[in-house]
């Protein structure tokens, strides 16, 4: 046991100077230099470097997209026919977002005016119109509407199942749609499936 301790002490004594010289001294009189990491911040937009033709192409892509409502179409047409480079760039950076928000508000208002809109659709449409931010309006039309309709469709199917005169085949198809639970399955059952089964 003594032999092992002696060997350990001698080894530590021999290694100590090598380790101390290899490790930078923390007691040095000069303060450590701070390493400055510069993060490149991209404050510009992708449209800053585009020339007039590239800007027109970007506007044309928006114009031919499926989400172009009347406001977007009207503004894009005007810019394509007589807009300056600065006007096109400003519209792509901020104007498009606002024009699309106006079109989205109109689309949501139409949903509210539709007598076939269910309670969940009306509730969520009112909520996003009250919020009014372009991102909330767009998110509702892209995903929220689908989910609100699914909630309304589930209620409509549950009402069908509550009818004591429903046929066994229709009951089975309705239960299958509810078990699937996807918005697409619920909508398909209400629009197509229940008529294929009958009763």
mmCIF file of C-alpha atoms in Angstrom:
data_model
loop_
_atom_site.group_PDB
_atom_site.id
_atom_site.type_symbol
_atom_site.label_atom_id
_atom_site.label_comp_id
_atom_site.label_asym_id
_atom_site.label_seq_id
_atom_site.Cartn_x
_atom_site.Cartn_y
_atom_site.Cartn_z
ATOM 1 C CA UNK A 1 0.000 0.000 0.000
ATOM 2 C CA UNK A 2 2.873 2.352 0.916
ATOM 3 C CA UNK A 3 4.583 1.587 -2.329
ATOM 4 C CA UNK A 4 1.483 2.589 -4.337
ATOM 5 C CA UNK A 5 1.157 5.877 -2.426
ATOM 6 C CA UNK A 6 4.809 6.644 -2.936
ATOM 7 C CA UNK A 7 4.600 6.002 -6.673
ATOM 8 C CA UNK A 8 1.470 8.157 -6.883
ATOM 9 C CA UNK A 9 3.111 11.032 -4.976
ATOM 10 C CA UNK A 10 6.254 10.899 -7.126
ATOM 11 C CA UNK A 11 4.192 10.803 -10.321
ATOM 12 C CA UNK A 12 2.071 13.761 -9.211
ATOM 13 C CA UNK A 13 5.196 15.691 -8.253
ATOM 14 C CA UNK A 14 6.788 15.026 -11.621
ATOM 15 C CA UNK A 15 3.680 15.933 -13.601
ATOM 16 C CA UNK A 16 2.737 19.055 -11.640
ATOM 17 C CA UNK A 17 5.266 21.430 -13.286
ATOM 18 C CA UNK A 18 4.392 20.168 -16.747
ATOM 19 C CA UNK A 19 0.683 20.635 -16.136
ATOM 20 C CA UNK A 20 1.103 24.046 -14.546
ATOM 21 C CA UNK A 21 3.189 25.318 -17.428
ATOM 22 C CA UNK A 22 0.826 23.905 -20.036
ATOM 23 C CA UNK A 23 -2.291 25.503 -18.537
ATOM 24 C CA UNK A 24 -2.601 29.289 -18.843
ATOM 25 C CA UNK A 25 -2.275 31.067 -15.565
ATOM 26 C CA UNK A 26 -5.465 32.513 -14.165
ATOM 27 C CA UNK A 27 -3.528 34.726 -11.790
ATOM 28 C CA UNK A 28 -1.887 36.709 -14.539
ATOM 29 C CA UNK A 29 -1.822 40.462 -14.087
ATOM 30 C CA UNK A 30 -3.222 41.214 -17.521
ATOM 31 C CA UNK A 31 -6.965 40.800 -17.807
ATOM 32 C CA UNK A 32 -8.138 38.228 -20.288
ATOM 33 C CA UNK A 33 -9.098 39.613 -23.650
ATOM 34 C CA UNK A 34 -12.733 39.344 -24.522
ATOM 35 C CA UNK A 35 -13.528 37.488 -27.659
ATOM 36 C CA UNK A 36 -15.949 39.445 -29.752
ATOM 37 C CA UNK A 37 -18.252 37.407 -31.875
ATOM 38 C CA UNK A 38 -19.974 39.444 -34.504
ATOM 39 C CA UNK A 39 -23.256 38.119 -35.713
ATOM 40 C CA UNK A 40 -24.170 39.217 -39.164
ATOM 41 C CA UNK A 41 -27.605 40.696 -38.928
ATOM 42 C CA UNK A 42 -29.657 40.617 -42.055
ATOM 43 C CA UNK A 43 -31.625 43.820 -41.775
ATOM 44 C CA UNK A 44 -32.361 43.997 -45.462
ATOM 45 C CA UNK A 45 -35.033 42.190 -47.356
ATOM 46 C CA UNK A 46 -34.612 39.784 -50.240
ATOM 47 C CA UNK A 47 -36.038 42.487 -52.501
ATOM 48 C CA UNK A 48 -33.256 45.018 -51.836
ATOM 49 C CA UNK A 49 -30.915 43.500 -54.412
ATOM 50 C CA UNK A 50 -33.545 42.876 -57.108
ATOM 51 C CA UNK A 51 -33.716 44.966 -60.241
ATOM 52 C CA UNK A 52 -36.974 46.107 -61.866
ATOM 53 C CA UNK A 53 -37.440 42.901 -63.877
ATOM 54 C CA UNK A 54 -36.920 40.668 -60.840
ATOM 55 C CA UNK A 55 -39.367 42.762 -58.822
ATOM 56 C CA UNK A 56 -41.964 42.490 -61.589
ATOM 57 C CA UNK A 57 -41.496 38.714 -61.666
ATOM 58 C CA UNK A 58 -41.987 38.499 -57.889
ATOM 59 C CA UNK A 59 -45.197 40.526 -58.170
ATOM 60 C CA UNK A 60 -46.358 38.411 -61.102
ATOM 61 C CA UNK A 61 -45.830 35.220 -59.057
ATOM 62 C CA UNK A 62 -48.010 36.682 -56.302
ATOM 63 C CA UNK A 63 -50.613 37.806 -58.824
ATOM 64 C CA UNK A 64 -50.945 34.334 -60.322
ATOM 65 C CA UNK A 65 -51.071 32.638 -56.917
ATOM 66 C CA UNK A 66 -54.262 31.114 -55.528
ATOM 67 C CA UNK A 67 -54.492 33.602 -52.635
ATOM 68 C CA UNK A 68 -54.729 36.746 -54.739
ATOM 69 C CA UNK A 69 -57.923 38.558 -53.849
ATOM 70 C CA UNK A 70 -59.287 41.742 -55.364
ATOM 71 C CA UNK A 71 -57.120 44.119 -53.339
ATOM 72 C CA UNK A 72 -53.908 42.213 -54.086
ATOM 73 C CA UNK A 73 -54.851 41.902 -57.761
ATOM 74 C CA UNK A 74 -55.702 45.591 -58.118
ATOM 75 C CA UNK A 75 -52.478 46.766 -56.454
ATOM 76 C CA UNK A 76 -50.286 44.256 -58.289
ATOM 77 C CA UNK A 77 -51.797 45.220 -61.653
ATOM 78 C CA UNK A 78 -51.150 48.900 -60.967
ATOM 79 C CA UNK A 79 -47.546 48.220 -59.954
ATOM 80 C CA UNK A 80 -46.871 46.033 -62.980
ATOM 81 C CA UNK A 81 -48.179 48.666 -65.353
ATOM 82 C CA UNK A 82 -46.749 51.856 -63.864
ATOM 83 C CA UNK A 83 -44.932 51.192 -60.582
ATOM 84 C CA UNK A 84 -41.446 52.475 -59.903
ATOM 85 C CA UNK A 85 -38.738 50.207 -58.524
ATOM 86 C CA UNK A 86 -39.127 51.807 -55.096
ATOM 87 C CA UNK A 87 -42.920 51.348 -55.132
ATOM 88 C CA UNK A 88 -42.625 47.709 -56.173
ATOM 89 C CA UNK A 89 -40.006 47.035 -53.513
ATOM 90 C CA UNK A 90 -42.086 48.744 -50.803
ATOM 91 C CA UNK A 91 -45.198 46.807 -51.821
ATOM 92 C CA UNK A 92 -43.370 43.483 -51.737
ATOM 93 C CA UNK A 93 -41.907 44.281 -48.311
ATOM 94 C CA UNK A 94 -45.063 45.581 -46.599
ATOM 95 C CA UNK A 95 -47.899 46.453 -48.969
ATOM 96 C CA UNK A 96 -48.583 42.902 -50.102
ATOM 97 C CA UNK A 97 -49.001 41.711 -46.532
ATOM 98 C CA UNK A 98 -51.538 44.461 -45.832
ATOM 99 C CA UNK A 99 -53.425 43.993 -49.114
ATOM 100 C CA UNK A 100 -53.671 40.257 -48.504
ATOM 101 C CA UNK A 101 -54.922 40.927 -44.970
ATOM 102 C CA UNK A 102 -57.703 43.063 -46.419
ATOM 103 C CA UNK A 103 -58.622 40.284 -48.863
ATOM 104 C CA UNK A 104 -58.518 37.764 -46.021
ATOM 105 C CA UNK A 105 -60.847 39.944 -43.941
ATOM 106 C CA UNK A 106 -63.342 40.019 -46.803
ATOM 107 C CA UNK A 107 -63.149 36.238 -47.212
ATOM 108 C CA UNK A 108 -63.760 35.735 -43.488
ATOM 109 C CA UNK A 109 -66.663 38.209 -43.512
ATOM 110 C CA UNK A 110 -68.216 36.161 -46.321
ATOM 111 C CA UNK A 111 -67.954 33.079 -44.130
ATOM 112 C CA UNK A 112 -69.847 34.935 -41.418
ATOM 113 C CA UNK A 113 -72.565 35.887 -43.897
ATOM 114 C CA UNK A 114 -72.912 32.299 -45.157
ATOM 115 C CA UNK A 115 -75.950 30.662 -43.538
ATOM 116 C CA UNK A 116 -74.248 27.263 -43.818
ATOM 117 C CA UNK A 117 -71.388 28.313 -41.529
ATOM 118 C CA UNK A 118 -71.559 26.422 -38.253
ATOM 119 C CA UNK A 119 -71.132 27.772 -34.752
ATOM 120 C CA UNK A 120 -67.432 26.941 -34.504
ATOM 121 C CA UNK A 121 -66.680 28.638 -37.826
ATOM 122 C CA UNK A 122 -68.624 31.745 -36.763
ATOM 123 C CA UNK A 123 -66.944 31.788 -33.342
ATOM 124 C CA UNK A 124 -63.425 31.456 -34.754
ATOM 125 C CA UNK A 125 -64.076 33.880 -37.622
ATOM 126 C CA UNK A 126 -65.233 36.526 -35.156
ATOM 127 C CA UNK A 127 -62.210 35.867 -32.965
ATOM 128 C CA UNK A 128 -59.705 36.381 -35.786
ATOM 129 C CA UNK A 129 -61.520 39.444 -37.106
ATOM 130 C CA UNK A 130 -61.375 40.926 -33.611
ATOM 131 C CA UNK A 131 -57.638 40.225 -33.511
ATOM 132 C CA UNK A 132 -57.195 41.676 -36.999
ATOM 133 C CA UNK A 133 -53.488 40.974 -37.469
ATOM 134 C CA UNK A 134 -52.536 39.855 -40.980
ATOM 135 C CA UNK A 135 -50.853 36.729 -39.594
ATOM 136 C CA UNK A 136 -53.923 35.668 -37.602
ATOM 137 C CA UNK A 137 -56.250 36.219 -40.560
ATOM 138 C CA UNK A 138 -54.001 34.178 -42.852
ATOM 139 C CA UNK A 139 -53.549 31.387 -40.287
ATOM 140 C CA UNK A 140 -57.312 31.080 -39.911
ATOM 141 C CA UNK A 141 -57.851 30.705 -43.649
ATOM 142 C CA UNK A 142 -54.972 28.246 -44.022
ATOM 143 C CA UNK A 143 -55.611 26.004 -41.000
ATOM 144 C CA UNK A 144 -58.127 27.387 -38.527
ATOM 145 C CA UNK A 145 -61.097 27.272 -40.882
ATOM 146 C CA UNK A 146 -60.467 23.606 -41.615
ATOM 147 C CA UNK A 147 -60.387 22.781 -37.902
ATOM 148 C CA UNK A 148 -63.461 24.880 -37.075
ATOM 149 C CA UNK A 149 -65.395 23.176 -39.876
ATOM 150 C CA UNK A 150 -64.317 19.805 -38.515
ATOM 151 C CA UNK A 151 -65.780 20.750 -35.143
ATOM 152 C CA UNK A 152 -69.061 21.769 -36.798
ATOM 153 C CA UNK A 153 -69.065 18.606 -38.912
ATOM 154 C CA UNK A 154 -68.607 16.459 -35.800
ATOM 155 C CA UNK A 155 -71.637 18.123 -34.224
ATOM 156 C CA UNK A 156 -73.707 17.586 -37.382
ATOM 157 C CA UNK A 157 -72.775 13.894 -37.480
ATOM 158 C CA UNK A 158 -73.548 13.506 -33.765
ATOM 159 C CA UNK A 159 -76.994 14.995 -34.418
ATOM 160 C CA UNK A 160 -77.538 12.428 -37.163
ATOM 161 C CA UNK A 161 -76.609 9.653 -34.777
ATOM 162 C CA UNK A 162 -79.086 10.999 -32.217
ATOM 163 C CA UNK A 163 -81.948 10.453 -34.685
ATOM 164 C CA UNK A 164 -83.709 7.213 -33.670
ATOM 165 C CA UNK A 165 -84.806 6.577 -37.264
ATOM 166 C CA UNK A 166 -81.283 6.377 -38.698
ATOM 167 C CA UNK A 167 -80.496 3.195 -40.623
ATOM 168 C CA UNK A 168 -77.846 0.773 -39.407
ATOM 169 C CA UNK A 169 -75.740 1.378 -42.528
ATOM 170 C CA UNK A 170 -75.831 5.155 -42.068
ATOM 171 C CA UNK A 171 -75.071 4.786 -38.354
ATOM 172 C CA UNK A 172 -72.042 2.615 -39.169
ATOM 173 C CA UNK A 173 -70.787 5.086 -41.787
ATOM 174 C CA UNK A 174 -71.282 8.042 -39.414
ATOM 175 C CA UNK A 175 -69.432 6.249 -36.626
ATOM 176 C CA UNK A 176 -66.621 5.364 -39.024
ATOM 177 C CA UNK A 177 -66.253 9.037 -39.980
ATOM 178 C CA UNK A 178 -66.202 10.067 -36.319
ATOM 179 C CA UNK A 179 -63.694 7.330 -35.493
ATOM 180 C CA UNK A 180 -61.435 8.526 -38.305
ATOM 181 C CA UNK A 181 -61.771 12.040 -36.910
ATOM 182 C CA UNK A 182 -59.867 13.862 -39.631
ATOM 183 C CA UNK A 183 -61.486 17.009 -40.987
ATOM 184 C CA UNK A 184 -61.407 15.497 -44.470
ATOM 185 C CA UNK A 185 -63.209 12.306 -43.411
ATOM 186 C CA UNK A 186 -65.904 14.254 -41.569
ATOM 187 C CA UNK A 187 -66.469 16.613 -44.508
ATOM 188 C CA UNK A 188 -66.495 13.731 -47.014
ATOM 189 C CA UNK A 189 -69.117 11.893 -45.000
ATOM 190 C CA UNK A 190 -71.411 14.927 -44.851
ATOM 191 C CA UNK A 191 -70.982 15.879 -48.495
ATOM 192 C CA UNK A 192 -70.791 12.441 -50.131
ATOM 193 C CA UNK A 193 -70.729 9.433 -47.824
ATOM 194 C CA UNK A 194 -74.142 9.795 -46.233
ATOM 195 C CA UNK A 195 -75.783 9.955 -49.647
ATOM 196 C CA UNK A 196 -73.955 6.859 -50.841
ATOM 197 C CA UNK A 197 -75.172 4.876 -47.826
ATOM 198 C CA UNK A 198 -78.704 6.284 -47.737
ATOM 199 C CA UNK A 199 -81.274 6.010 -44.953
#
